[in-house]
């Protein structure tokens, strides 16, 4: 019996750690503009970084090395999806319609209506749902999971998190826009100093830290699911009155004699 309790406690501990780790990486995945990312530098110390994420259409920064522990910023700008309007994206004033919104179907026509890329909206929704289930699992993990039933519920939450995280990754991989960016033939929208939206063409981006974090979320959620299911199985075989009592059982000699004594009726 003590061996089963040890397995139960070990499985729930590993499940807790994996769930909390997955929550951290899921938040990073959602808010960091690094689904796809690239950085280049030259011998003059100039560094240019470009990225895109669930809420940020493009993040572009240029900086130079000005000495030890010194970095000078030349230009830095983030273009959020919520800042892109139909007037900016579907006009022919710049190359934005030809090379980005029209090319990938984000506008229903020239001078038409702009719609945020469906892949980014789906990825955001799936990632948020993943976080919700992870938080539910982590909340149950923050308290002591003392029965097999509670471990099973936590396992269901982490299993659903795994499904949604994998779905978000699949949506990303299937996106034509992200495929072109990875191939070096894609374009990114960026707001210039005049308030016009232009497209930076032939952009080459690599899979970024946010996408790798999404993979970590999937793996951690899957490991947590396995451990919670193990705890649920073992917990179902251990009497709840033993699991629920965290304190060691201590009896003095008289109590032990009374428990071992047989009742004899006369």
PDB file of N, CA, C and O in Angstrom, residues 83-155:
ATOM      1  N   UNK A  83      -4.647  47.785 -35.577  1.00  0.00           N
ATOM      2  CA  UNK A  83      -4.400  49.110 -36.165  1.00  0.00           C
ATOM      3  C   UNK A  83      -4.579  49.123 -37.686  1.00  0.00           C
ATOM      4  O   UNK A  83      -4.564  50.183 -38.307  1.00  0.00           O
ATOM      5  N   UNK A  84      -4.713  47.935 -38.276  1.00  0.00           N
ATOM      6  CA  UNK A  84      -4.872  47.845 -39.727  1.00  0.00           C
ATOM      7  C   UNK A  84      -6.357  47.946 -40.078  1.00  0.00           C
ATOM      8  O   UNK A  84      -7.171  47.153 -39.604  1.00  0.00           O
ATOM      9  N   UNK A  85      -6.707  48.917 -40.888  1.00  0.00           N
ATOM     10  CA  UNK A  85      -8.095  49.137 -41.292  1.00  0.00           C
ATOM     11  C   UNK A  85      -8.274  48.820 -42.778  1.00  0.00           C
ATOM     12  O   UNK A  85      -7.296  48.639 -43.519  1.00  0.00           O
ATOM     13  N   UNK A  86      -9.527  48.771 -43.203  1.00  0.00           N
ATOM     14  CA  UNK A  86      -9.824  48.520 -44.617  1.00  0.00           C
ATOM     15  C   UNK A  86      -9.270  49.629 -45.496  1.00  0.00           C
ATOM     16  O   UNK A  86      -8.785  49.387 -46.611  1.00  0.00           O
ATOM     17  N   UNK A  87      -9.323  50.870 -45.005  1.00  0.00           N
ATOM     18  CA  UNK A  87      -8.819  51.999 -45.783  1.00  0.00           C
ATOM     19  C   UNK A  87      -7.320  51.885 -46.030  1.00  0.00           C
ATOM     20  O   UNK A  87      -6.827  52.255 -47.101  1.00  0.00           O
ATOM     21  N   UNK A  88      -6.600  51.352 -45.044  1.00  0.00           N
ATOM     22  CA  UNK A  88      -5.154  51.210 -45.189  1.00  0.00           C
ATOM     23  C   UNK A  88      -4.777  49.966 -45.977  1.00  0.00           C
ATOM     24  O   UNK A  88      -3.865  50.008 -46.812  1.00  0.00           O
ATOM     25  N   UNK A  89      -5.449  48.854 -45.708  1.00  0.00           N
ATOM     26  CA  UNK A  89      -5.036  47.577 -46.275  1.00  0.00           C
ATOM     27  C   UNK A  89      -5.551  47.329 -47.688  1.00  0.00           C
ATOM     28  O   UNK A  89      -4.911  46.614 -48.461  1.00  0.00           O
ATOM     29  N   UNK A  90      -6.710  47.897 -48.012  1.00  0.00           N
ATOM     30  CA  UNK A  90      -7.338  47.569 -49.299  1.00  0.00           C
ATOM     31  C   UNK A  90      -7.199  48.686 -50.329  1.00  0.00           C
ATOM     32  O   UNK A  90      -7.893  48.674 -51.361  1.00  0.00           O
ATOM     33  N   UNK A  91      -6.335  49.653 -50.070  1.00  0.00           N
ATOM     34  CA  UNK A  91      -6.149  50.752 -51.016  1.00  0.00           C
ATOM     35  C   UNK A  91      -4.992  50.453 -51.948  1.00  0.00           C
ATOM     36  O   UNK A  91      -4.180  49.545 -51.706  1.00  0.00           O
ATOM     37  N   UNK A  92      -4.914  51.233 -53.001  1.00  0.00           N
ATOM     38  CA  UNK A  92      -3.850  51.059 -53.988  1.00  0.00           C
ATOM     39  C   UNK A  92      -2.809  52.182 -53.879  1.00  0.00           C
ATOM     40  O   UNK A  92      -2.051  52.416 -54.817  1.00  0.00           O
ATOM     41  N   UNK A  93      -2.810  52.860 -52.742  1.00  0.00           N
ATOM     42  CA  UNK A  93      -1.881  53.970 -52.551  1.00  0.00           C
ATOM     43  C   UNK A  93      -0.434  53.479 -52.421  1.00  0.00           C
ATOM     44  O   UNK A  93       0.505  54.181 -52.775  1.00  0.00           O
ATOM     45  N   UNK A  94      -0.269  52.287 -51.858  1.00  0.00           N
ATOM     46  CA  UNK A  94       1.058  51.677 -51.729  1.00  0.00           C
ATOM     47  C   UNK A  94       0.992  50.267 -52.318  1.00  0.00           C
ATOM     48  O   UNK A  94       0.002  49.885 -52.936  1.00  0.00           O
ATOM     49  N   UNK A  95       2.031  49.486 -52.052  1.00  0.00           N
ATOM     50  CA  UNK A  95       2.049  48.114 -52.561  1.00  0.00           C
ATOM     51  C   UNK A  95       1.362  47.129 -51.633  1.00  0.00           C
ATOM     52  O   UNK A  95       1.473  45.906 -51.829  1.00  0.00           O
ATOM     53  N   UNK A  96       0.665  47.614 -50.594  1.00  0.00           N
ATOM     54  CA  UNK A  96       0.108  46.736 -49.570  1.00  0.00           C
ATOM     55  C   UNK A  96      -0.928  45.777 -50.132  1.00  0.00           C
ATOM     56  O   UNK A  96      -0.971  44.590 -49.769  1.00  0.00           O
ATOM     57  N   UNK A  97      -1.784  46.260 -51.039  1.00  0.00           N
ATOM     58  CA  UNK A  97      -2.822  45.384 -51.578  1.00  0.00           C
ATOM     59  C   UNK A  97      -2.237  44.344 -52.522  1.00  0.00           C
ATOM     60  O   UNK A  97      -2.592  43.159 -52.472  1.00  0.00           O
ATOM     61  N   UNK A  98      -1.356  44.754 -53.372  1.00  0.00           N
ATOM     62  CA  UNK A  98      -0.785  43.843 -54.364  1.00  0.00           C
ATOM     63  C   UNK A  98       0.093  42.783 -53.719  1.00  0.00           C
ATOM     64  O   UNK A  98       0.061  41.602 -54.129  1.00  0.00           O
ATOM     65  N   UNK A  99       0.871  43.150 -52.721  1.00  0.00           N
ATOM     66  CA  UNK A  99       1.874  42.237 -52.172  1.00  0.00           C
ATOM     67  C   UNK A  99       1.473  41.579 -50.859  1.00  0.00           C
ATOM     68  O   UNK A  99       2.183  40.666 -50.403  1.00  0.00           O
ATOM     69  N   UNK A 100       0.345  42.021 -50.244  1.00  0.00           N
ATOM     70  CA  UNK A 100      -0.013  41.400 -48.966  1.00  0.00           C
ATOM     71  C   UNK A 100      -1.508  41.124 -48.843  1.00  0.00           C
ATOM     72  O   UNK A 100      -1.939  39.972 -48.957  1.00  0.00           O
ATOM     73  N   UNK A 101      -2.322  42.151 -48.628  1.00  0.00           N
ATOM     74  CA  UNK A 101      -3.747  41.929 -48.331  1.00  0.00           C
ATOM     75  C   UNK A 101      -4.505  41.317 -49.501  1.00  0.00           C
ATOM     76  O   UNK A 101      -5.362  40.439 -49.307  1.00  0.00           O
ATOM     77  N   UNK A 102      -4.216  41.759 -50.714  1.00  0.00           N
ATOM     78  CA  UNK A 102      -4.876  41.179 -51.879  1.00  0.00           C
ATOM     79  C   UNK A 102      -4.305  39.821 -52.242  1.00  0.00           C
ATOM     80  O   UNK A 102      -5.024  38.904 -52.642  1.00  0.00           O
ATOM     81  N   UNK A 103      -3.004  39.678 -52.111  1.00  0.00           N
ATOM     82  CA  UNK A 103      -2.315  38.436 -52.460  1.00  0.00           C
ATOM     83  C   UNK A 103      -2.794  37.268 -51.623  1.00  0.00           C
ATOM     84  O   UNK A 103      -2.959  36.147 -52.144  1.00  0.00           O
ATOM     85  N   UNK A 104      -3.027  37.493 -50.326  1.00  0.00           N
ATOM     86  CA  UNK A 104      -3.415  36.411 -49.431  1.00  0.00           C
ATOM     87  C   UNK A 104      -4.908  36.414 -49.088  1.00  0.00           C
ATOM     88  O   UNK A 104      -5.338  35.658 -48.215  1.00  0.00           O
ATOM     89  N   UNK A 105      -5.670  37.262 -49.757  1.00  0.00           N
ATOM     90  CA  UNK A 105      -7.112  37.246 -49.572  1.00  0.00           C
ATOM     91  C   UNK A 105      -7.604  37.900 -48.301  1.00  0.00           C
ATOM     92  O   UNK A 105      -8.708  37.593 -47.824  1.00  0.00           O
ATOM     93  N   UNK A 106      -6.821  38.819 -47.730  1.00  0.00           N
ATOM     94  CA  UNK A 106      -7.249  39.508 -46.518  1.00  0.00           C
ATOM     95  C   UNK A 106      -8.226  40.641 -46.826  1.00  0.00           C
ATOM     96  O   UNK A 106      -8.879  41.158 -45.918  1.00  0.00           O
ATOM     97  N   UNK A 107      -8.300  41.054 -48.104  1.00  0.00           N
ATOM     98  CA  UNK A 107      -9.289  42.031 -48.571  1.00  0.00           C
ATOM     99  C   UNK A 107     -10.183  41.348 -49.608  1.00  0.00           C
ATOM    100  O   UNK A 107      -9.705  40.548 -50.420  1.00  0.00           O
ATOM    101  N   UNK A 108     -11.473  41.667 -49.592  1.00  0.00           N
ATOM    102  CA  UNK A 108     -12.378  41.048 -50.568  1.00  0.00           C
ATOM    103  C   UNK A 108     -12.333  41.742 -51.923  1.00  0.00           C
ATOM    104  O   UNK A 108     -13.079  41.376 -52.837  1.00  0.00           O
ATOM    105  N   UNK A 109     -11.467  42.725 -52.048  1.00  0.00           N
ATOM    106  CA  UNK A 109     -11.296  43.413 -53.318  1.00  0.00           C
ATOM    107  C   UNK A 109     -10.627  44.751 -53.106  1.00  0.00           C
ATOM    108  O   UNK A 109     -10.467  45.224 -51.965  1.00  0.00           O
ATOM    109  N   UNK A 110     -10.208  45.364 -54.189  1.00  0.00           N
ATOM    110  CA  UNK A 110      -9.587  46.679 -54.092  1.00  0.00           C
ATOM    111  C   UNK A 110     -10.605  47.688 -53.576  1.00  0.00           C
ATOM    112  O   UNK A 110     -11.744  47.739 -54.063  1.00  0.00           O
ATOM    113  N   UNK A 111     -10.195  48.473 -52.576  1.00  0.00           N
ATOM    114  CA  UNK A 111     -11.092  49.413 -51.890  1.00  0.00           C
ATOM    115  C   UNK A 111     -12.258  48.689 -51.223  1.00  0.00           C
ATOM    116  O   UNK A 111     -13.335  49.269 -51.014  1.00  0.00           O
ATOM    117  N   UNK A 112     -12.019  47.435 -50.882  1.00  0.00           N
ATOM    118  CA  UNK A 112     -13.065  46.640 -50.234  1.00  0.00           C
ATOM    119  C   UNK A 112     -12.909  46.613 -48.718  1.00  0.00           C
ATOM    120  O   UNK A 112     -12.429  47.572 -48.109  1.00  0.00           O
ATOM    121  N   UNK A 113     -13.286  45.474 -48.138  1.00  0.00           N
ATOM    122  CA  UNK A 113     -13.271  45.312 -46.682  1.00  0.00           C
ATOM    123  C   UNK A 113     -12.128  44.394 -46.276  1.00  0.00           C
ATOM    124  O   UNK A 113     -11.949  43.314 -46.845  1.00  0.00           O
ATOM    125  N   UNK A 114     -11.384  44.850 -45.287  1.00  0.00           N
ATOM    126  CA  UNK A 114     -10.258  44.072 -44.774  1.00  0.00           C
ATOM    127  C   UNK A 114     -10.713  43.184 -43.626  1.00  0.00           C
ATOM    128  O   UNK A 114     -11.506  43.589 -42.766  1.00  0.00           O
ATOM    129  N   UNK A 115     -10.225  41.961 -43.605  1.00  0.00           N
ATOM    130  CA  UNK A 115     -10.471  41.022 -42.514  1.00  0.00           C
ATOM    131  C   UNK A 115      -9.135  40.510 -42.009  1.00  0.00           C
ATOM    132  O   UNK A 115      -8.263  40.136 -42.813  1.00  0.00           O
ATOM    133  N   UNK A 116      -8.975  40.480 -40.706  1.00  0.00           N
ATOM    134  CA  UNK A 116      -7.731  39.969 -40.139  1.00  0.00           C
ATOM    135  C   UNK A 116      -7.466  38.550 -40.637  1.00  0.00           C
ATOM    136  O   UNK A 116      -8.411  37.766 -40.823  1.00  0.00           O
ATOM    137  N   UNK A 117      -6.211  38.195 -40.861  1.00  0.00           N
ATOM    138  CA  UNK A 117      -5.898  36.842 -41.331  1.00  0.00           C
ATOM    139  C   UNK A 117      -6.557  35.773 -40.472  1.00  0.00           C
ATOM    140  O   UNK A 117      -6.436  35.784 -39.240  1.00  0.00           O
ATOM    141  N   UNK A 118      -7.270  34.877 -41.131  1.00  0.00           N
ATOM    142  CA  UNK A 118      -8.018  33.855 -40.392  1.00  0.00           C
ATOM    143  C   UNK A 118      -7.087  32.969 -39.567  1.00  0.00           C
ATOM    144  O   UNK A 118      -7.453  32.536 -38.466  1.00  0.00           O
ATOM    145  N   UNK A 119      -5.878  32.712 -40.085  1.00  0.00           N
ATOM    146  CA  UNK A 119      -4.966  31.854 -39.344  1.00  0.00           C
ATOM    147  C   UNK A 119      -4.546  32.473 -38.016  1.00  0.00           C
ATOM    148  O   UNK A 119      -4.425  31.769 -37.013  1.00  0.00           O
ATOM    149  N   UNK A 120      -4.357  33.794 -38.015  1.00  0.00           N
ATOM    150  CA  UNK A 120      -3.969  34.436 -36.758  1.00  0.00           C
ATOM    151  C   UNK A 120      -5.129  34.436 -35.763  1.00  0.00           C
ATOM    152  O   UNK A 120      -4.923  34.252 -34.569  1.00  0.00           O
ATOM    153  N   UNK A 121      -6.347  34.637 -36.263  1.00  0.00           N
ATOM    154  CA  UNK A 121      -7.505  34.623 -35.362  1.00  0.00           C
ATOM    155  C   UNK A 121      -7.738  33.231 -34.782  1.00  0.00           C
ATOM    156  O   UNK A 121      -8.048  33.076 -33.599  1.00  0.00           O
ATOM    157  N   UNK A 122      -7.566  32.208 -35.618  1.00  0.00           N
ATOM    158  CA  UNK A 122      -7.752  30.835 -35.141  1.00  0.00           C
ATOM    159  C   UNK A 122      -6.659  30.464 -34.143  1.00  0.00           C
ATOM    160  O   UNK A 122      -6.940  29.857 -33.097  1.00  0.00           O
ATOM    161  N   UNK A 123      -5.419  30.831 -34.455  1.00  0.00           N
ATOM    162  CA  UNK A 123      -4.310  30.524 -33.544  1.00  0.00           C
ATOM    163  C   UNK A 123      -4.505  31.214 -32.198  1.00  0.00           C
ATOM    164  O   UNK A 123      -4.274  30.626 -31.135  1.00  0.00           O
ATOM    165  N   UNK A 124      -4.947  32.482 -32.237  1.00  0.00           N
ATOM    166  CA  UNK A 124      -5.207  33.199 -30.979  1.00  0.00           C
ATOM    167  C   UNK A 124      -6.278  32.486 -30.166  1.00  0.00           C
ATOM    168  O   UNK A 124      -6.132  32.290 -28.948  1.00  0.00           O
ATOM    169  N   UNK A 125      -7.375  32.115 -30.824  1.00  0.00           N
ATOM    170  CA  UNK A 125      -8.481  31.468 -30.116  1.00  0.00           C
ATOM    171  C   UNK A 125      -8.049  30.129 -29.519  1.00  0.00           C
ATOM    172  O   UNK A 125      -8.367  29.820 -28.356  1.00  0.00           O
ATOM    173  N   UNK A 126      -7.300  29.342 -30.303  1.00  0.00           N
ATOM    174  CA  UNK A 126      -6.843  28.046 -29.808  1.00  0.00           C
ATOM    175  C   UNK A 126      -5.845  28.202 -28.666  1.00  0.00           C
ATOM    176  O   UNK A 126      -5.875  27.433 -27.689  1.00  0.00           O
ATOM    177  N   UNK A 127      -4.967  29.195 -28.771  1.00  0.00           N
ATOM    178  CA  UNK A 127      -3.978  29.417 -27.714  1.00  0.00           C
ATOM    179  C   UNK A 127      -4.640  29.887 -26.428  1.00  0.00           C
ATOM    180  O   UNK A 127      -4.283  29.442 -25.332  1.00  0.00           O
ATOM    181  N   UNK A 128      -5.615  30.789 -26.561  1.00  0.00           N
ATOM    182  CA  UNK A 128      -6.339  31.262 -25.373  1.00  0.00           C
ATOM    183  C   UNK A 128      -7.086  30.106 -24.714  1.00  0.00           C
ATOM    184  O   UNK A 128      -7.090  29.961 -23.485  1.00  0.00           O
ATOM    185  N   UNK A 129      -7.716  29.255 -25.530  1.00  0.00           N
ATOM    186  CA  UNK A 129      -8.422  28.097 -24.987  1.00  0.00           C
ATOM    187  C   UNK A 129      -7.453  27.152 -24.290  1.00  0.00           C
ATOM    188  O   UNK A 129      -7.759  26.586 -23.232  1.00  0.00           O
ATOM    189  N   UNK A 130      -6.273  26.988 -24.875  1.00  0.00           N
ATOM    190  CA  UNK A 130      -5.241  26.161 -24.247  1.00  0.00           C
ATOM    191  C   UNK A 130      -4.874  26.702 -22.876  1.00  0.00           C
ATOM    192  O   UNK A 130      -4.767  25.950 -21.892  1.00  0.00           O
ATOM    193  N   UNK A 131      -4.701  28.024 -22.798  1.00  0.00           N
ATOM    194  CA  UNK A 131      -4.340  28.649 -21.524  1.00  0.00           C
ATOM    195  C   UNK A 131      -5.446  28.461 -20.498  1.00  0.00           C
ATOM    196  O   UNK A 131      -5.187  28.185 -19.316  1.00  0.00           O
ATOM    197  N   UNK A 132      -6.702  28.587 -20.936  1.00  0.00           N
ATOM    198  CA  UNK A 132      -7.833  28.433 -20.009  1.00  0.00           C
ATOM    199  C   UNK A 132      -7.809  27.045 -19.362  1.00  0.00           C
ATOM    200  O   UNK A 132      -7.914  26.902 -18.130  1.00  0.00           O
ATOM    201  N   UNK A 133      -7.653  26.010 -20.172  1.00  0.00           N
ATOM    202  CA  UNK A 133      -7.633  24.657 -19.623  1.00  0.00           C
ATOM    203  C   UNK A 133      -6.386  24.400 -18.786  1.00  0.00           C
ATOM    204  O   UNK A 133      -6.449  23.675 -17.781  1.00  0.00           O
ATOM    205  N   UNK A 134      -5.264  24.995 -19.175  1.00  0.00           N
ATOM    206  CA  UNK A 134      -4.056  24.841 -18.367  1.00  0.00           C
ATOM    207  C   UNK A 134      -4.202  25.520 -17.020  1.00  0.00           C
ATOM    208  O   UNK A 134      -3.741  25.005 -15.998  1.00  0.00           O
ATOM    209  N   UNK A 135      -4.836  26.694 -17.015  1.00  0.00           N
ATOM    210  CA  UNK A 135      -5.052  27.396 -15.752  1.00  0.00           C
ATOM    211  C   UNK A 135      -5.989  26.586 -14.854  1.00  0.00           C
ATOM    212  O   UNK A 135      -5.779  26.489 -13.635  1.00  0.00           O
ATOM    213  N   UNK A 136      -7.029  25.997 -15.446  1.00  0.00           N
ATOM    214  CA  UNK A 136      -7.927  25.146 -14.668  1.00  0.00           C
ATOM    215  C   UNK A 136      -7.184  23.956 -14.080  1.00  0.00           C
ATOM    216  O   UNK A 136      -7.371  23.604 -12.908  1.00  0.00           O
ATOM    217  N   UNK A 137      -6.314  23.356 -14.898  1.00  0.00           N
ATOM    218  CA  UNK A 137      -5.520  22.232 -14.402  1.00  0.00           C
ATOM    219  C   UNK A 137      -4.538  22.699 -13.332  1.00  0.00           C
ATOM    220  O   UNK A 137      -4.377  22.041 -12.299  1.00  0.00           O
ATOM    221  N   UNK A 138      -3.878  23.854 -13.580  1.00  0.00           N
ATOM    222  CA  UNK A 138      -2.905  24.366 -12.612  1.00  0.00           C
ATOM    223  C   UNK A 138      -3.584  24.768 -11.313  1.00  0.00           C
ATOM    224  O   UNK A 138      -3.008  24.622 -10.239  1.00  0.00           O
ATOM    225  N   UNK A 139      -4.815  25.283 -11.419  1.00  0.00           N
ATOM    226  CA  UNK A 139      -5.544  25.666 -10.209  1.00  0.00           C
ATOM    227  C   UNK A 139      -5.822  24.457  -9.339  1.00  0.00           C
ATOM    228  O   UNK A 139      -5.655  24.496  -8.115  1.00  0.00           O
ATOM    229  N   UNK A 140      -6.223  23.371  -9.967  1.00  0.00           N
ATOM    230  CA  UNK A 140      -6.453  22.149  -9.207  1.00  0.00           C
ATOM    231  C   UNK A 140      -5.143  21.562  -8.713  1.00  0.00           C
ATOM    232  O   UNK A 140      -5.112  20.838  -7.722  1.00  0.00           O
ATOM    233  N   UNK A 141      -4.038  21.884  -9.429  1.00  0.00           N
ATOM    234  CA  UNK A 141      -2.730  21.372  -9.005  1.00  0.00           C
ATOM    235  C   UNK A 141      -2.147  22.170  -7.853  1.00  0.00           C
ATOM    236  O   UNK A 141      -1.330  21.664  -7.097  1.00  0.00           O
ATOM    237  N   UNK A 142      -2.530  23.442  -7.756  1.00  0.00           N
ATOM    238  CA  UNK A 142      -1.987  24.270  -6.676  1.00  0.00           C
ATOM    239  C   UNK A 142      -2.480  23.774  -5.329  1.00  0.00           C
ATOM    240  O   UNK A 142      -1.819  23.930  -4.318  1.00  0.00           O
ATOM    241  N   UNK A 143      -3.692  23.216  -5.324  1.00  0.00           N
ATOM    242  CA  UNK A 143      -4.176  22.553  -4.119  1.00  0.00           C
ATOM    243  C   UNK A 143      -3.765  21.101  -4.200  1.00  0.00           C
ATOM    244  O   UNK A 143      -3.472  20.569  -5.259  1.00  0.00           O
ATOM    245  N   UNK A 144      -3.757  20.437  -3.058  1.00  0.00           N
ATOM    246  CA  UNK A 144      -3.308  19.054  -3.040  1.00  0.00           C
ATOM    247  C   UNK A 144      -4.339  18.166  -3.711  1.00  0.00           C
ATOM    248  O   UNK A 144      -5.496  18.124  -3.303  1.00  0.00           O
ATOM    249  N   UNK A 145      -3.938  17.458  -4.739  1.00  0.00           N
ATOM    250  CA  UNK A 145      -4.832  16.498  -5.391  1.00  0.00           C
ATOM    251  C   UNK A 145      -4.810  15.226  -4.552  1.00  0.00           C
ATOM    252  O   UNK A 145      -3.851  14.465  -4.590  1.00  0.00           O
ATOM    253  N   UNK A 146      -5.863  15.019  -3.809  1.00  0.00           N
ATOM    254  CA  UNK A 146      -5.819  13.983  -2.786  1.00  0.00           C
ATOM    255  C   UNK A 146      -6.560  12.713  -3.168  1.00  0.00           C
ATOM    256  O   UNK A 146      -6.485  11.730  -2.457  1.00  0.00           O
ATOM    257  N   UNK A 147      -7.307  12.710  -4.267  1.00  0.00           N
ATOM    258  CA  UNK A 147      -8.042  11.523  -4.663  1.00  0.00           C
ATOM    259  C   UNK A 147      -7.824  11.245  -6.137  1.00  0.00           C
ATOM    260  O   UNK A 147      -7.434  12.125  -6.908  1.00  0.00           O
ATOM    261  N   UNK A 148      -8.090   9.988  -6.506  1.00  0.00           N
ATOM    262  CA  UNK A 148      -7.961   9.620  -7.899  1.00  0.00           C
ATOM    263  C   UNK A 148      -8.915  10.382  -8.785  1.00  0.00           C
ATOM    264  O   UNK A 148      -8.605  10.695  -9.935  1.00  0.00           O
ATOM    265  N   UNK A 149     -10.086  10.718  -8.272  1.00  0.00           N
ATOM    266  CA  UNK A 149     -11.082  11.446  -9.064  1.00  0.00           C
ATOM    267  C   UNK A 149     -10.578  12.837  -9.424  1.00  0.00           C
ATOM    268  O   UNK A 149     -10.711  13.293 -10.568  1.00  0.00           O
ATOM    269  N   UNK A 150     -10.002  13.539  -8.480  1.00  0.00           N
ATOM    270  CA  UNK A 150      -9.496  14.888  -8.756  1.00  0.00           C
ATOM    271  C   UNK A 150      -8.310  14.842  -9.703  1.00  0.00           C
ATOM    272  O   UNK A 150      -8.128  15.726 -10.542  1.00  0.00           O
ATOM    273  N   UNK A 151      -7.485  13.810  -9.599  1.00  0.00           N
ATOM    274  CA  UNK A 151      -6.367  13.652 -10.525  1.00  0.00           C
ATOM    275  C   UNK A 151      -6.887  13.399 -11.938  1.00  0.00           C
ATOM    276  O   UNK A 151      -6.320  13.896 -12.915  1.00  0.00           O
ATOM    277  N   UNK A 152      -7.973  12.647 -12.048  1.00  0.00           N
ATOM    278  CA  UNK A 152      -8.554  12.377 -13.366  1.00  0.00           C
ATOM    279  C   UNK A 152      -9.081  13.658 -14.004  1.00  0.00           C
ATOM    280  O   UNK A 152      -8.898  13.891 -15.210  1.00  0.00           O
ATOM    281  N   UNK A 153      -9.734  14.513 -13.223  1.00  0.00           N
ATOM    282  CA  UNK A 153     -10.258  15.785 -13.738  1.00  0.00           C
ATOM    283  C   UNK A 153      -9.105  16.665 -14.246  1.00  0.00           C
ATOM    284  O   UNK A 153      -9.187  17.277 -15.315  1.00  0.00           O
ATOM    285  N   UNK A 154      -8.030  16.740 -13.468  1.00  0.00           N
ATOM    286  CA  UNK A 154      -6.861  17.513 -13.912  1.00  0.00           C
ATOM    287  C   UNK A 154      -6.286  16.933 -15.191  1.00  0.00           C
ATOM    288  O   UNK A 154      -5.845  17.671 -16.085  1.00  0.00           O
ATOM    289  N   UNK A 155      -6.288  15.611 -15.331  1.00  0.00           N
ATOM    290  CA  UNK A 155      -5.802  14.968 -16.537  1.00  0.00           C
ATOM    291  C   UNK A 155      -6.650  15.294 -17.756  1.00  0.00           C
ATOM    292  O   UNK A 155      -6.125  15.448 -18.866  1.00  0.00           O
TER     293      UNK A 155
END
